[in-house]
Amino acid sequence: MKQTIRTTVNDQQVEIAITSRTLLAEALRENLGLTGTKLSCGMQVCGVCTVLVDGQPVSSCTYLAIDADGRTVETVEGLAVDGQLHPLQQAFIDTFGLQCGFCTPGFLMTAKALLDENPSPSTHEIEEHLEGNLCRCTGYESIVKAVELAAARTSQGPRDA
Amino acid sequence: MRDPRPPVGVPVPRVDGVAKVTGAAKYAVDVAVDNMLHAAVVRADRAHAWIRGFGRDEALARPGCVAVITGEDVAARLYPRFGHIIPDHPILAIDRVRYYGEPIALVLAETPAQAADAAQLVRVQYEDLPSVMDASAALDPDAPLLHPEPYDLTGSALAAAVPGGPLTREGPAEADITRTNVAHEATVGWGDVDAALDTAYLVVETTTDYPMLYAYAMEPYNALAEFRDGLLDVTTSAQHPFMVQRDLARVFDLPLSKVRVRVPFVGGGYGSKSYTKIEPLTAVGAWFAERPVKLVLDVESAIYTTRTDSAHISVRTGFTEDGRIVARDFDVTLDTGAYADNSPLVLDKAINRCFGPYRIPHLRVRGRAVYTNTSPASSYRGFGAFQGNLAGETNVDQAAQQLGIDPVALRRLNLVDQGETFIRGRRPMDAQLAEDLDILAERVGALDATPAPDGKLRARGVGCSASDAGAIPTSTAQVRVLADGSVLLLTGSSELGQGSRTVLTQIASAELGVDMSCISVLGSDTFGSSFERTTGASRTTTLVGLAVQRACEDAVRRLRDIVAEVCDVSADDVTVGDGEFRVGDVALSFGDAISRWFGSGGGEITGLGVVRRAGDLTQLPPFWEIGMVGVALAIDPETGVVDVERLVTVGDVGFAINPHGVEGQDLGAATQGLGGALFEELHYDGPQIVNANVVEYRVPRITDRPHEIDAVLVERRDGPGPYGAKGAGEGALNPIGSAVASAVARATGVWPDRLPLTPERVWRLLNQQRPS
C-alpha cells in the first residue's frame, strides 16, 4: 500500500512516496537519489547504512522509512556545508582513514553522533562507539586517528584514554 | 632508473578522498538507468542433484514479475558457461546443480521486492545425487564425478607437464576432470628428495588445515547490464573488466568492440572480484527481457558465489644438525568447490609459495585442486600463499624447537640471498631478505613465552614469505594532453581502495611536471580506458606505473616534435621542463604547443605506454613480493581469548610512491591475516554453510586491532617498477597465520594444526585436548 511520509533530510523538507515495507535506506537511495548511504550486511551489524534520525545513529537497512515520518534525517551528503567539509570528513582524508570508501559514510555518521554528544572522547570511547562499524580495508587504526584528529581540531582536545 | 621527485614519494592525499567522504563517489551498486528491471536469483537447496523440472507459473503470476529464466533457456540460444581457465561454470545450472546455493533460475521484475517475492515461488523438481562435501570424499575412487564431460580449455590453459620423468617445473599438469574430481594438478621440484630425507639429521613433519574464508568485500557483487544499439553495456563491481569482457563476448558471440564493461569505484575486492562472477547472469537477463537488468547480491548469496580455497597441506623437511635445510617435501590439496574459477592458478602459485624463500637443495611439491559440492572457491589476497605458509613456516618453527636453534637464526641461515635463483627458471630473488628479517627480529624482540603478573600468557611469533607476484606483465596506458595542457590519464586499472588512481596520478605528475590538480584519472572502462590485463597480484604500482611512465615519455616526445616543427628547429634544440618546453629563450607550455600546432579551436596529443613480457620483464615473476611479520600475543588462559598486543610488518617495497598508502595496505592485509588466524571460518553442515552472514562469520572489528602497530617500510630501489618500486598489498597477510600459530604454540606448549585459533581452540590447546 503506497503512503507518503514527510521528513526533513539534511535540512530539507521532503515528501517521499513509500510502501509499508520500504526501508529508510531504500527511500534515501532510490527515492531521493542520496546514494552515499550504502547497504552491505542487511542485518544491522556492519554499520555502512548508518544515518542519524533525530540525532541518533540508526541502521537504515532495518529501519522502516515510515518510522522516519515527522523526523529529521541526516546523511553523509549533509555533512559538508556550503562546500566546506565537516571536520570529520577532512580528518578522514588527512589520516588516510579510508581505502575503498564503502564503509566511510557509515563511520562518518556514527562518529558525528559521538562528537555531537561527546566532543572530546577518549580512545576507548571512540572504539566503543564505533564498534558497530566494520571496515575490511584499513585495519581501523587510521579511522580512530581520524576521529581523534577531528575532535582535537574542534574542541579542547581528546582526554587521555 | 629515473630518480623520484615530488609528488612521488610524498604521502599526498588520495585523489578520490573528497568524493568518498562526501558520498559522491559512485560504486556499481549506485548506478541505475531508466526502464530497469530488477533480478532475483533462485538458488539450489541441494548439494548435488539432477534438475528434473521447473514450475514457473506461480512466480510469473505475481505482480511485476516479467520473466523466469532457466539454464535450459540459456543453453538453447547462447554459450551457457564462463570460466577463464576451465569454462566449467554454467551461468545458470543446466541439467544438474553442483552446490547448495548455485543459481538455477533468474527472476526479473519491476522492483527488487517483487523479484524477491516471485523468486520464492519458483518450483524446482530435483533428483538427488550423492554428494562429496570435502576433498577426501571427492578423491575417493567411488566418488560421484562433478564434471564428467570435458570442456575446451581456454587460452589461459596451462602447458602439460612432462610425463614420467623427474619432477621438473615444466608447467602444471592437465588433470582429466572427466575421470576424477581433480580440477587441476601442479608440481614443482628438483633433486632427489627421498634420498636427501633418508640421510638428513632431522626430519620434521607438519600437517595443517587452513579453512574456507569469505573475503567480505563490503560492496556485494552487483551488475547492471543493457543491450542497446547492438552493444552490450555492463557496469559491475569487478577487478578485471577486460577479462569479464572476454567471457561476455563468448557468451553472446559478440566482437570485443561490441562489449563494454565499466567499473566505477569498487567497494572492496581482495581478489574475490577477480574475473567473471555475476555479469553473464545479469546480461542474460537483459538479453531475454530486452530491457536493462540490475542484479544486487546480499552477503549470503555472495558467500555462495565465491569463497576462498581451503587447504590441507603436509610437509616434511630434512635438516642438517646445524639447521640447514636439505630437502622439503610438500603435499597440497585445495578444495576448490563446485567450479574451478581461479583455483588452478591459485594452486600454481601455492606450490611455489609454500616452501618459503629458502635455499632448498632437494624439493618436491605435489598439489591438486579438487572439486567438491560446495561454493566455488577462487582467489583471495595472498593467492595460495597463506595456506601453504601456515604449513611451511610452522614446520620451520617446530624444527627450531627440536634442533634447539633460535627460530630467527634458523630462518636467517636458510634465506636465499639477493640475486640467488631459488626456483629454477624463475627470476632470482630481488630482495635482501636477511636484512629484512634482521629489522623484523629487532622490532619484535625475543620470541619466548614469558609469565606476567596479570596471569596472561605472552609469546611472540614471526613469519616470512616470498610470492611470485605481479601476474603477467601486460599493461597499457594512455596520457592525453589536452588543449590547455591539462591531462587525462587512461588506465584499465580498477580502483579497489588500494589507491591506484592516486599512485598513477602521482607518477604522471612527476613525469610530466604537471600539477596533480590538472590530471584526471578515468574509471576503468573497456571502451574508454587503455587495455589492462588485471588489477591484482600486487602489480598495479609496478607494472601499470611503468606503462604510465612510458606513456608520459611518449607524450613528451610527441609534444617535443611538434614544438620543433612549430619553431622550425630540430628536436635536439628543444629542452623539456615541467609542463613546458624551451627553445632558446622562448618557453612554450604543453597547451601552447598544442594550440600552435593545431591552430585555434583546440586539439590534443596522446602518448601511449606499453608493458609486456619482454626485455627486463621476460623472466617471471616480474618481482618477488615479500612478507615479513611478527606478532606479540597475550592469551587469557581461562578463556582462550587471544589479544594482539603488537603487530610488526616490514614492507620491502623498493620505493613507496605514497608511503601512507603502502602502510594502509600493509595494515589492511595484516588485519585480514589476523581475521583468518583468529576469527574467520566458513562452516559446512551437510549441504549448506551454517554461518553465511557477518554475525556468525566474524571479521575483525575495531576493538580487535593490535594495541601497537609498527609498520616499517624498506626502500632499496631494487624493484622493476618506477623509481625501483615493487608491489605490496598481499605480503603482510601471508605469514600472519603461521606467526600467530607459532606464538600460540610457544604460549601453550602445543602446536596448533589449524586455523582460526578461536578462544575455544586455544583453550583446548591449553588443556591438552585436540582442537575441534
mmCIF file of C-alpha atoms in Angstrom, chain A residues 26 28-35 38, chain B residues 25-38 110-112 219 222-226 228 233-236 262 264 282 291-296:
data_model
loop_
_atom_site.group_PDB
_atom_site.id
_atom_site.type_symbol
_atom_site.label_atom_id
_atom_site.label_comp_id
_atom_site.label_asym_id
_atom_site.label_seq_id
_atom_site.Cartn_x
_atom_site.Cartn_y
_atom_site.Cartn_z
ATOM 1 C CA GLU A 26 15.873 2.460 0.070
ATOM 2 C CA LEU A 28 17.103 7.681 0.684
ATOM 3 C CA ARG A 29 18.924 5.902 -2.132
ATOM 4 C CA GLU A 30 16.129 5.267 -4.617
ATOM 5 C CA ASN A 31 13.572 7.992 -3.985
ATOM 6 C CA LEU A 32 15.942 10.843 -3.127
ATOM 7 C CA GLY A 33 18.982 9.698 -5.083
ATOM 8 C CA LEU A 34 21.162 10.006 -1.986
ATOM 9 C CA THR A 35 23.381 7.044 -2.731
ATOM 10 C CA LYS A 38 25.349 2.161 1.487
ATOM 11 C CA ALA B 25 31.738 8.507 -5.135
ATOM 12 C CA LYS B 26 29.683 6.144 -7.255
ATOM 13 C CA TYR B 27 30.075 2.413 -6.950
ATOM 14 C CA ALA B 28 28.488 -0.018 -9.392
ATOM 15 C CA VAL B 29 25.701 -0.677 -6.890
ATOM 16 C CA ASP B 30 24.763 3.024 -7.011
ATOM 17 C CA VAL B 31 24.241 3.111 -10.760
ATOM 18 C CA ALA B 32 20.715 2.968 -12.154
ATOM 19 C CA VAL B 33 19.121 3.584 -15.541
ATOM 20 C CA ASP B 34 15.559 4.193 -16.688
ATOM 21 C CA ASN B 35 13.300 1.278 -17.526
ATOM 22 C CA MET B 36 15.459 -1.020 -15.439
ATOM 23 C CA LEU B 37 14.259 -4.439 -14.324
ATOM 24 C CA HIS B 38 15.453 -5.951 -11.085
ATOM 25 C CA GLU B 110 9.807 -4.217 -11.912
ATOM 26 C CA THR B 111 11.065 -3.770 -8.330
ATOM 27 C CA PRO B 112 13.583 -5.662 -6.173
ATOM 28 C CA GLU B 219 30.042 -3.776 -1.553
ATOM 29 C CA ASN B 222 26.284 -6.457 -8.360
ATOM 30 C CA ALA B 223 25.917 -5.639 -12.041
ATOM 31 C CA LEU B 224 23.788 -3.605 -14.402
ATOM 32 C CA ALA B 225 23.517 -4.864 -17.979
ATOM 33 C CA GLU B 226 21.867 -3.369 -21.009
ATOM 34 C CA ARG B 228 21.478 -1.087 -26.751
ATOM 35 C CA ASP B 233 26.935 -2.367 -21.804
ATOM 36 C CA VAL B 234 27.695 -3.732 -18.335
ATOM 37 C CA THR B 235 28.545 -1.822 -15.170
ATOM 38 C CA THR B 236 29.949 -4.073 -12.489
ATOM 39 C CA ARG B 262 32.634 -0.348 -16.906
ATOM 40 C CA PRO B 264 33.414 2.766 -11.213
ATOM 41 C CA THR B 282 22.829 -10.182 -15.353
ATOM 42 C CA ARG B 291 15.424 -4.164 -21.023
ATOM 43 C CA PRO B 292 18.250 -3.145 -18.689
ATOM 44 C CA VAL B 293 18.602 -5.512 -15.748
ATOM 45 C CA LYS B 294 20.192 -4.871 -12.375
ATOM 46 C CA LEU B 295 21.254 -7.649 -10.010
ATOM 47 C CA VAL B 296 22.495 -6.968 -6.483
#
